[in-house]
PDB file of C-alpha atoms and ligand atoms in Angstrom:
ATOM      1  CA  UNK E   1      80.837 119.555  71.275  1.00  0.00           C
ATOM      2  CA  UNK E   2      83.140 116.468  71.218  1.00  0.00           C
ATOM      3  CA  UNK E   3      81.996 113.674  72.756  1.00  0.00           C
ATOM      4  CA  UNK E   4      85.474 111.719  72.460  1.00  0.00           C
ATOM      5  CA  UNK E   5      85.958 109.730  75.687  1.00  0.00           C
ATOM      6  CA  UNK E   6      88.878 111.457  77.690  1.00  0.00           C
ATOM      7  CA  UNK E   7      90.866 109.081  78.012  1.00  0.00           C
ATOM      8  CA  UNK E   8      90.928 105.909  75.786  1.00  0.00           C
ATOM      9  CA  UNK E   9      92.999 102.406  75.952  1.00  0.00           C
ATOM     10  CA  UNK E  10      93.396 100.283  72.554  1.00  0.00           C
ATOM     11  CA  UNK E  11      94.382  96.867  72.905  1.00  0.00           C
ATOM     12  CA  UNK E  12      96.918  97.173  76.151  1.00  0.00           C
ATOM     13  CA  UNK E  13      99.412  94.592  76.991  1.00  0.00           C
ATOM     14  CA  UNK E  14     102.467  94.571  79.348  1.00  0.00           C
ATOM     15  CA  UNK E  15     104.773  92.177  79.661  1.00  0.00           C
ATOM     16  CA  UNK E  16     107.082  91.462  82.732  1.00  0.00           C
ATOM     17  CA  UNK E  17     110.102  89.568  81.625  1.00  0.00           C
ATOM     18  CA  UNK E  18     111.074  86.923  78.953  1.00  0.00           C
ATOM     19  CA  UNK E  19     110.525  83.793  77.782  1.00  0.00           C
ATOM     20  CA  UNK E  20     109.034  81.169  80.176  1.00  0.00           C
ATOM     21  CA  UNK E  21     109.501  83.769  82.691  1.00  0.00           C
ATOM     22  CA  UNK E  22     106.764  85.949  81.395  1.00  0.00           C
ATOM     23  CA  UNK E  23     104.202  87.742  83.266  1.00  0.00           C
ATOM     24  CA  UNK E  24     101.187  88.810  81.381  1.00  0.00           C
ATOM     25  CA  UNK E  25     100.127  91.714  83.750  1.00  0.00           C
ATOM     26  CA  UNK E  26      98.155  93.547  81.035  1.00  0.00           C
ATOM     27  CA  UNK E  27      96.561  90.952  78.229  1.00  0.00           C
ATOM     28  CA  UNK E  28      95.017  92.932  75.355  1.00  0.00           C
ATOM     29  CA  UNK E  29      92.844  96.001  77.448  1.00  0.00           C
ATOM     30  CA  UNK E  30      90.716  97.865  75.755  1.00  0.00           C
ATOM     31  CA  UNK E  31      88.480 100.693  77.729  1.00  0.00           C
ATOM     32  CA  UNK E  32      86.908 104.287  77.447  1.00  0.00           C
ATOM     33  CA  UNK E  33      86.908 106.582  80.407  1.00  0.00           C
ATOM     34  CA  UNK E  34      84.545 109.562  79.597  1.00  0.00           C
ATOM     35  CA  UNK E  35      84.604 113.054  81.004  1.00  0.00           C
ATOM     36  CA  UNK E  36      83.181 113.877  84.481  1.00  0.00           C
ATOM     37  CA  UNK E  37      82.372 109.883  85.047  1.00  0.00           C
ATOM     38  CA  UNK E  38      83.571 107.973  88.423  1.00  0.00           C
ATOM     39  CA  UNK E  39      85.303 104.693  87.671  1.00  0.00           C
ATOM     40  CA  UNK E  40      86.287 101.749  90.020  1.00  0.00           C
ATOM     41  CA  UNK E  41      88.102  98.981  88.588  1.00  0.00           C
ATOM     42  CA  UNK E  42      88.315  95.899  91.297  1.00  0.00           C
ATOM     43  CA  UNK E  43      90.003  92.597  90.748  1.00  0.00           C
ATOM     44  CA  UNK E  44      92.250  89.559  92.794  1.00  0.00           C
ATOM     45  CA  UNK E  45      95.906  90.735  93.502  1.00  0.00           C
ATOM     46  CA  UNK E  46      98.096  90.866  90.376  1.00  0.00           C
ATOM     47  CA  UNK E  47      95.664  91.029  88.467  1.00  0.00           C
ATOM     48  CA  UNK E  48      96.658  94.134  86.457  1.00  0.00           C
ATOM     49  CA  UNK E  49      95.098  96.617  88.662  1.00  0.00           C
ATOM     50  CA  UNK E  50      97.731  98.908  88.999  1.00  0.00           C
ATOM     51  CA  UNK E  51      99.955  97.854  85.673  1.00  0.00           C
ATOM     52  CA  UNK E  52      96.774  99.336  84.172  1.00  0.00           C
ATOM     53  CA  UNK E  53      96.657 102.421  86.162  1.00  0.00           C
ATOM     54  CA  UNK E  54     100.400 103.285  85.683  1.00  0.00           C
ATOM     55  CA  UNK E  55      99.968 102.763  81.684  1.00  0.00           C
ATOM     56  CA  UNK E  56      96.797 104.608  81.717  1.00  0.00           C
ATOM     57  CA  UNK E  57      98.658 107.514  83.687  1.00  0.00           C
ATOM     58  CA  UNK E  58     102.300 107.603  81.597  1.00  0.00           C
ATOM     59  CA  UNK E  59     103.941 106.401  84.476  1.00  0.00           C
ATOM     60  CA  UNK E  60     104.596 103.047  82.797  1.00  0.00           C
ATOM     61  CA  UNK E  61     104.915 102.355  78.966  1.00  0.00           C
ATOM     62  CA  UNK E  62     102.489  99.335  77.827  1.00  0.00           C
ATOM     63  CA  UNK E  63     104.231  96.236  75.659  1.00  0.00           C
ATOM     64  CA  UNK E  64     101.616  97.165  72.809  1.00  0.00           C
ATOM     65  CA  UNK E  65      98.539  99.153  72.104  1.00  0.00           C
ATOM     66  CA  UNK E  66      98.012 102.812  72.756  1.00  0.00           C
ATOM     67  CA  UNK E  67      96.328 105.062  75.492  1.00  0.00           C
ATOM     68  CA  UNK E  68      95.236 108.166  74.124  1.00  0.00           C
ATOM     69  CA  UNK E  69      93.961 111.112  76.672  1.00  0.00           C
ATOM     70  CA  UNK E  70      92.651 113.960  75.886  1.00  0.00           C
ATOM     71  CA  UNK E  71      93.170 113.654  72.023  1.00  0.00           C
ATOM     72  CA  UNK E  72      97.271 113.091  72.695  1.00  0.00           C
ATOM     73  CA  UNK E  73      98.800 109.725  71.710  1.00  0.00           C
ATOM     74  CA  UNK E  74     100.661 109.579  75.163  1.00  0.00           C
ATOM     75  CA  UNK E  75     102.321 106.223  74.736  1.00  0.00           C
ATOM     76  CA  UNK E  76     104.952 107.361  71.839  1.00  0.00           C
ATOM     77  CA  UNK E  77     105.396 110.552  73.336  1.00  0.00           C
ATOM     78  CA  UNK E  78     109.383 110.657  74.349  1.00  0.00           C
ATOM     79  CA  UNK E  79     109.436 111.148  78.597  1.00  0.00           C
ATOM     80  CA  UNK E  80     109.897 115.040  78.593  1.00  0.00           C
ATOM     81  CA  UNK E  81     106.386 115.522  76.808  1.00  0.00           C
ATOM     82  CA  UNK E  82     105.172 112.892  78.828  1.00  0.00           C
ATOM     83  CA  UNK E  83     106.425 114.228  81.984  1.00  0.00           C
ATOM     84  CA  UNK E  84     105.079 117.780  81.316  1.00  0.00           C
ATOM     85  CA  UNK E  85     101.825 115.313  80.085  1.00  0.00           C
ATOM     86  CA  UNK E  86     101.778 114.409  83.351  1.00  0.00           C
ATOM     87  CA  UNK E  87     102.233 117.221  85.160  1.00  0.00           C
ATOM     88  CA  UNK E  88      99.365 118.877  83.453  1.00  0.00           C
ATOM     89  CA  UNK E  89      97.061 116.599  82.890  1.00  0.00           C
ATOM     90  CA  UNK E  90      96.983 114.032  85.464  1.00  0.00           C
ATOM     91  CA  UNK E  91      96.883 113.807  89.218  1.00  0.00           C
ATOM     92  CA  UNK E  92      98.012 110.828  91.002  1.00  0.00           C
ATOM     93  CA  UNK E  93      97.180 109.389  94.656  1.00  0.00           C
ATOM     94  CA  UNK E  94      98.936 106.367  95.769  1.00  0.00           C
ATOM     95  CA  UNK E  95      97.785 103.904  98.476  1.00  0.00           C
ATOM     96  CA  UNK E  96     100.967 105.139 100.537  1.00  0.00           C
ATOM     97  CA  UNK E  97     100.457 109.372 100.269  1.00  0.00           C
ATOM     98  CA  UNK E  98     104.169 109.830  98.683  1.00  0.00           C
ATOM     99  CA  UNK E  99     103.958 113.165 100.662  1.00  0.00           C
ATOM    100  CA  UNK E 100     107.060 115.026 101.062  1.00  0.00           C
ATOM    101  CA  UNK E 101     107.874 114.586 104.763  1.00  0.00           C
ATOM    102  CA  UNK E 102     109.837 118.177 105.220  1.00  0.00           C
ATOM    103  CA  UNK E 103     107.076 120.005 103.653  1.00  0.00           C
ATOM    104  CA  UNK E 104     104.090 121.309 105.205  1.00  0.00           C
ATOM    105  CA  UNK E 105     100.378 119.784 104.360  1.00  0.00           C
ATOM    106  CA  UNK E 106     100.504 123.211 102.630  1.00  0.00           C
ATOM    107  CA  UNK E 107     103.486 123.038 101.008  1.00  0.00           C
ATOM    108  CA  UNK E 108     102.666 119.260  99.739  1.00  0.00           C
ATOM    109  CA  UNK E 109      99.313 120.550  98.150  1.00  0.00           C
ATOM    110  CA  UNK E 110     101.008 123.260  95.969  1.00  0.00           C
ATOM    111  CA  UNK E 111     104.183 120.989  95.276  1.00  0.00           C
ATOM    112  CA  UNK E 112     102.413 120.432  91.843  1.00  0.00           C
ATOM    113  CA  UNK E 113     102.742 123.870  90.572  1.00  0.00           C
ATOM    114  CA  UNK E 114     105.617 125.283  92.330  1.00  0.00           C
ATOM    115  CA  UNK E 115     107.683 121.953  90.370  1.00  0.00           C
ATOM    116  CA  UNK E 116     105.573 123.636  87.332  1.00  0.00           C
ATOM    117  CA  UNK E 117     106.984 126.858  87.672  1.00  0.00           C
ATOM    118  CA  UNK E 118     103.052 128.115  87.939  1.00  0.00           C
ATOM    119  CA  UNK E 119     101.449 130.669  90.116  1.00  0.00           C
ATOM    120  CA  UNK E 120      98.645 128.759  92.407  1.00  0.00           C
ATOM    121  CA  UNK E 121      95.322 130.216  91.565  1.00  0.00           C
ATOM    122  CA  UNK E 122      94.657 131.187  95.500  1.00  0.00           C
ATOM    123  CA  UNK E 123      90.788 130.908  95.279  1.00  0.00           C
ATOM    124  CA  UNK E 124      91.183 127.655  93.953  1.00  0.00           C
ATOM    125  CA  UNK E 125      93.866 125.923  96.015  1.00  0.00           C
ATOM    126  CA  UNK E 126      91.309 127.813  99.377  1.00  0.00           C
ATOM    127  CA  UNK E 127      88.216 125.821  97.923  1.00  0.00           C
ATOM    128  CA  UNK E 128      90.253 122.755  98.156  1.00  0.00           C
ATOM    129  CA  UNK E 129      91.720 123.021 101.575  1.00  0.00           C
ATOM    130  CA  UNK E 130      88.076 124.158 102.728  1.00  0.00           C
ATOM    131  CA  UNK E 131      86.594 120.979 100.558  1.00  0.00           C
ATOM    132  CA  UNK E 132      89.476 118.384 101.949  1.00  0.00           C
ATOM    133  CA  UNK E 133      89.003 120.204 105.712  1.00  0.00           C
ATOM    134  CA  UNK E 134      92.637 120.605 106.255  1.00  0.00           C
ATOM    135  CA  UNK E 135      92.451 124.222 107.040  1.00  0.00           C
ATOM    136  CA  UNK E 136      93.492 124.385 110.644  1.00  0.00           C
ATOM    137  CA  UNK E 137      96.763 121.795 109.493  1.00  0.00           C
ATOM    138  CA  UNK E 138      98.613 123.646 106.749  1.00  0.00           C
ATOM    139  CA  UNK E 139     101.072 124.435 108.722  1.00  0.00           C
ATOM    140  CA  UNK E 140     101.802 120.582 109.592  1.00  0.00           C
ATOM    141  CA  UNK E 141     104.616 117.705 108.602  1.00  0.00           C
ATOM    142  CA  UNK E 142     102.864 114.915 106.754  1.00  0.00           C
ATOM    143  CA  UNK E 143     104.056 112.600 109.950  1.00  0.00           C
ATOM    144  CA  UNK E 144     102.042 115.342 112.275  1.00  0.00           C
ATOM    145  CA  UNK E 145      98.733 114.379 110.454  1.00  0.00           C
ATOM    146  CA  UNK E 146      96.782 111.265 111.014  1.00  0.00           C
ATOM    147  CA  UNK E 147      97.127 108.712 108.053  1.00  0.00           C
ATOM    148  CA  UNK E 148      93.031 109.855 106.889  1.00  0.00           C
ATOM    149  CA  UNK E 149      94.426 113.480 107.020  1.00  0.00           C
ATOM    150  CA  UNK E 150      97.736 112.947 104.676  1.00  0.00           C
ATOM    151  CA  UNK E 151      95.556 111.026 102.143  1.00  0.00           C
ATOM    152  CA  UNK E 152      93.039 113.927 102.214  1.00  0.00           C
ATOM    153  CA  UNK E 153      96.519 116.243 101.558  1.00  0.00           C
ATOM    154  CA  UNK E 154      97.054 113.746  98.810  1.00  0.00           C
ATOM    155  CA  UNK E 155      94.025 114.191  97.284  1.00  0.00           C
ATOM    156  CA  UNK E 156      94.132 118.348  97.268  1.00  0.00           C
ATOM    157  CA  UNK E 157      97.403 117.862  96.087  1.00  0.00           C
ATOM    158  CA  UNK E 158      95.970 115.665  92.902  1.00  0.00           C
ATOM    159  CA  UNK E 159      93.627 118.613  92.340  1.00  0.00           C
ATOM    160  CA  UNK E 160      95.641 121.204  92.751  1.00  0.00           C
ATOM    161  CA  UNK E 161      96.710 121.830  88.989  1.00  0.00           C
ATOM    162  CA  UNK E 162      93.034 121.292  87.486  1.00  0.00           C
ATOM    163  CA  UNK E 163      93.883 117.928  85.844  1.00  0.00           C
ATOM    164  CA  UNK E 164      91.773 116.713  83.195  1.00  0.00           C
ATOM    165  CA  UNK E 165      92.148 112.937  85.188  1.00  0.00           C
ATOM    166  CA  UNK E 166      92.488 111.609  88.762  1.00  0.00           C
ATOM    167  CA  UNK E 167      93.750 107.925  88.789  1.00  0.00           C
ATOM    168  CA  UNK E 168      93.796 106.440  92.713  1.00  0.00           C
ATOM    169  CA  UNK E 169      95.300 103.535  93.372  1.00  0.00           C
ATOM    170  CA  UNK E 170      93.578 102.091  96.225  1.00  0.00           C
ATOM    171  CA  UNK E 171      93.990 105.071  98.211  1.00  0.00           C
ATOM    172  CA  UNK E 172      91.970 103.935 101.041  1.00  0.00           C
ATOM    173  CA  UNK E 173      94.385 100.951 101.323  1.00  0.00           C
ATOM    174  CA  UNK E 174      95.907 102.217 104.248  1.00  0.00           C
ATOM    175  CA  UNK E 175      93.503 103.979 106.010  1.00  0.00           C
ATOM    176  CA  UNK E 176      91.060 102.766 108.652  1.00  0.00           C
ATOM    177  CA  UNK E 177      87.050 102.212 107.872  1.00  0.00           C
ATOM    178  CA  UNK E 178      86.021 106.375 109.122  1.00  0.00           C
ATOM    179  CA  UNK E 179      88.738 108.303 107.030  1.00  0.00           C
ATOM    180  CA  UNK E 180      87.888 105.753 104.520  1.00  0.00           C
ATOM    181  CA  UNK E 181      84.942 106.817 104.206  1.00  0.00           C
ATOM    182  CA  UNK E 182      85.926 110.854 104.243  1.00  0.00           C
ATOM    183  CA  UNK E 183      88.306 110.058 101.470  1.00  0.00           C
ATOM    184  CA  UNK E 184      85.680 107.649  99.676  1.00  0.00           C
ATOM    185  CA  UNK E 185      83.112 111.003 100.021  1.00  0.00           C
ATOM    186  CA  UNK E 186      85.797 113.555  99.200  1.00  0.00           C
ATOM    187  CA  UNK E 187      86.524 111.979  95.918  1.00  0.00           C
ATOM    188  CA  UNK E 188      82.391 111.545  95.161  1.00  0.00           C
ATOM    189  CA  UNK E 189      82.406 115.230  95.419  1.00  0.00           C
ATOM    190  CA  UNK E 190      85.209 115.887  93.510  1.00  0.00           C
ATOM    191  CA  UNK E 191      83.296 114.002  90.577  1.00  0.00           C
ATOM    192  CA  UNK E 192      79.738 115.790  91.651  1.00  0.00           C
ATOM    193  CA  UNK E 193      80.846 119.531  92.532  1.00  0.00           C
ATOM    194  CA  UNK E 194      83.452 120.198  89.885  1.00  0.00           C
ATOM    195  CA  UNK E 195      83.334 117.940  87.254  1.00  0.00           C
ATOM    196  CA  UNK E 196      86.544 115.800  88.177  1.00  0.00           C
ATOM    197  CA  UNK E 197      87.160 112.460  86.114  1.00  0.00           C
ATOM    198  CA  UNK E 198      88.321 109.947  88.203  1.00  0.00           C
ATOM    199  CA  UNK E 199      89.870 105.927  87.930  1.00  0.00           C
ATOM    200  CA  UNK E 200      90.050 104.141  91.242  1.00  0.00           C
ATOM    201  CA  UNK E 201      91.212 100.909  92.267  1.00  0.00           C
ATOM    202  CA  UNK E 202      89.303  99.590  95.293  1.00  0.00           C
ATOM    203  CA  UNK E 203      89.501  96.345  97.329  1.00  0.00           C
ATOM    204  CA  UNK E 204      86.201  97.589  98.618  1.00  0.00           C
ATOM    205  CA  UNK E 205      82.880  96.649  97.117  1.00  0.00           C
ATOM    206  CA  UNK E 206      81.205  99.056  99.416  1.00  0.00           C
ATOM    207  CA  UNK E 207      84.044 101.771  98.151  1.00  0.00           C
ATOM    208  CA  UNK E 208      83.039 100.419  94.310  1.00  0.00           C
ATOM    209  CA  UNK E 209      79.432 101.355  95.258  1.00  0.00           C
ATOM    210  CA  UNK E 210      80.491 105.292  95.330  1.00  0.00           C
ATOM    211  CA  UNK E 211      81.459 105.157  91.793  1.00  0.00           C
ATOM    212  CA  UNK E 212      79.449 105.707  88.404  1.00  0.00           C
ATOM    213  CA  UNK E 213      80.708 102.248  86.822  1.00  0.00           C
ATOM    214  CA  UNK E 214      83.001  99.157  87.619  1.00  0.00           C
ATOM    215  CA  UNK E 215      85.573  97.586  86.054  1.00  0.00           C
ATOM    216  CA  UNK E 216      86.276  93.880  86.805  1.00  0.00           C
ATOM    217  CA  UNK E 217      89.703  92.668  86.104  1.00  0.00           C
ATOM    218  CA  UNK E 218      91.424  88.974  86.148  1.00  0.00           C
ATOM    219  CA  UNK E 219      94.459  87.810  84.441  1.00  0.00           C
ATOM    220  CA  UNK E 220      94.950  91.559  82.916  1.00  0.00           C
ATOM    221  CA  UNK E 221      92.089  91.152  81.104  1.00  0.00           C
ATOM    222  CA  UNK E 222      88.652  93.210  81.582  1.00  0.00           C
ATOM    223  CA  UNK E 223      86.271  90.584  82.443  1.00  0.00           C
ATOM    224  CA  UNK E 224      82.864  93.090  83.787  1.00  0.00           C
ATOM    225  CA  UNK E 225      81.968  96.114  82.918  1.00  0.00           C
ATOM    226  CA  UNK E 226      78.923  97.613  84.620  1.00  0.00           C
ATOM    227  CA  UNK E 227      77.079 100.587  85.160  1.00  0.00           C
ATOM    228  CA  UNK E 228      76.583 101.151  89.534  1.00  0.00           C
ATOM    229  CA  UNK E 229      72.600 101.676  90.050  1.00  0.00           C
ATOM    230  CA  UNK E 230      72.424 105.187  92.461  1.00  0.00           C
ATOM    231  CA  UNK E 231      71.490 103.772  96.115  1.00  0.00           C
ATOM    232  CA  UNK E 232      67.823 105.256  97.585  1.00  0.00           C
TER     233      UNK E 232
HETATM  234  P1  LIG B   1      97.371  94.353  91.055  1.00  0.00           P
HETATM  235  O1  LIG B   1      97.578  95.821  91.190  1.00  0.00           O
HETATM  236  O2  LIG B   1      96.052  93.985  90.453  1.00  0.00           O
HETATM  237  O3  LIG B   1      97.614  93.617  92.328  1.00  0.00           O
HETATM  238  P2  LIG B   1      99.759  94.448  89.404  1.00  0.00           P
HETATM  239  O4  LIG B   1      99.390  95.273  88.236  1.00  0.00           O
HETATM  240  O5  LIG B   1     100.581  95.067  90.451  1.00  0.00           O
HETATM  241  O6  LIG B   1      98.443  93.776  90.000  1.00  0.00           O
HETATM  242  O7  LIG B   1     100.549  93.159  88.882  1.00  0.00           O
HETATM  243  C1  LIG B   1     100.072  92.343  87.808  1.00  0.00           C
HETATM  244  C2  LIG B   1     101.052  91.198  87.575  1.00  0.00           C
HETATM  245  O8  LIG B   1     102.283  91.735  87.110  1.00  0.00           O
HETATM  246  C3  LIG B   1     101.373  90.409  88.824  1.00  0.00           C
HETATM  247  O9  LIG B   1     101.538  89.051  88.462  1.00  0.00           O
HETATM  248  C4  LIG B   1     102.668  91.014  89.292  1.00  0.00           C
HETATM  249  O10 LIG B   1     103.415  90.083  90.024  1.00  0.00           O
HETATM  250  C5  LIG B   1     103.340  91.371  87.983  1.00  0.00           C
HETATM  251  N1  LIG B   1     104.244  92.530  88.117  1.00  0.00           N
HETATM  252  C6  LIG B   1     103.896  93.779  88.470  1.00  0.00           C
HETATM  253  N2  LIG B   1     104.960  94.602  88.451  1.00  0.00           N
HETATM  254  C7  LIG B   1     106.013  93.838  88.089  1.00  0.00           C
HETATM  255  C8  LIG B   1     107.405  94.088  87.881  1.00  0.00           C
HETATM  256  N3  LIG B   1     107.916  95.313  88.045  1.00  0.00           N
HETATM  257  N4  LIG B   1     108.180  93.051  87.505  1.00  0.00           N
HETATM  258  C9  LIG B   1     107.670  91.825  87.322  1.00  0.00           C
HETATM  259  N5  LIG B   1     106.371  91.509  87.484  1.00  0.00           N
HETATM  260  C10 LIG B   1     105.557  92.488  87.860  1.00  0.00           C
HETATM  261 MG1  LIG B   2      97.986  97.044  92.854  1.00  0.00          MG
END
């Protein structure tokens, strides 16, 4: 058995700009993520947060160093690999949803695989709906669904494919302190019932307390990195 962390950072930077106009979002990351473990990563406003989560995820390409998941070198991979990377490997839920307003809750959750050109394993995409509690809205436009409702979309939608990864970027941003909290337990259970790996930035201490382990960021650098004691 391999115990190679899933996904791996080496030395990240990423620069905005030239010259005196620089922005240092990332400055020199390094980081493990392992299988089946719960991450938050908190930190001020431009602070890297989501430059990080982008580079880890191939949707942005780092100045220097590498990110390596699941034993592929994703960062000199040319963008159809990385796309089809992507698309395998990774889900993605933003603070905003990014639904597809003309498709149905449904429709949105299997959007993954039908761009895939794959069959949706129907046991699997029912255990979802039935985890999320969306089946009675299926049928429903994203702007027919309460915000707490399209995030929980979002999230069966990340799952959908099986990816090795989940990366969140605060995806309770939006949301008021109840669905919060249903997305906050939704994505604990992901991690507890089937295994999911999961990066999420939070605002929310409390939110941080859900995860395994928290990563502190400031100035694009990783300045904490602690193991979160299970609450009695
Ligand atoms: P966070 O998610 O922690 O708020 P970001 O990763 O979005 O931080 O941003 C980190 C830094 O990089 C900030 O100073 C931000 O202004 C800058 N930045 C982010 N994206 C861009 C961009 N596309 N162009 C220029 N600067 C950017
Ligand atoms: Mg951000």
């Amino acid at each position: 058995m391999s115990h190679a962390p899933l996904v791996s950072a080496q030395d990240l930077t990423r620069q905005y700009g030239e010259g005196e106009a620089a922005v240092h979002a990332l400055a020199g990351v390094t980081a493990e993520f392992p299988a089946g473990e719960f991450t938050a990563i908190m930190g001020a406003s431009g602070s890297g947060k989501s430059t990080l989560m982008h580079c880890l995820a191939g949707l942005d390409r780092p100045t220097s160093g590498t990110v390596t998941l699941d034993g592929v070198e994703i960062t000199t991979l040319d963008d159809n690999k990385l796309t089809a990377l992507r698309r395998d490997k990774i889900g993605f839920i933003f603070q905003s949803f990014n639904l597809v307003p003309v498709l149905t809750a449904g429709e949105n959750i299997e959007l993954p695989l039908t761009i895939a050109g794959r069959e949706p394993d129907r046991e699997w995409i029912e255990q979802l709906v039935d985890v999320v509690g969306l089946g009675d809205r299926l049928t429903h436009r994203p702007a027919e669904l309460s915000g707490g409702q399209q995030q929980r979309v979002a999230v069966a939608r990340a799952l959908a494919a099986r990816p090795a990864i989940i990366f969140a970027d605060e995806p309770t941003g939006n949301l008021d302190s109840k669905s919060s909290a249903e997305v906050m337990q939704l994505l604990r259970r992901c991690v507890d019932e089937f295994g999911q790996t999961i990066v999420m930035v939070t605002h929310d201490a409390g939110h941080a307390q859900v995860a395994d382990r928290l990563l502190t960021l400031s100035d694009g650098q990783i300045v904490a990195d602690e193991r979160i004691a299970v609450a009695v």
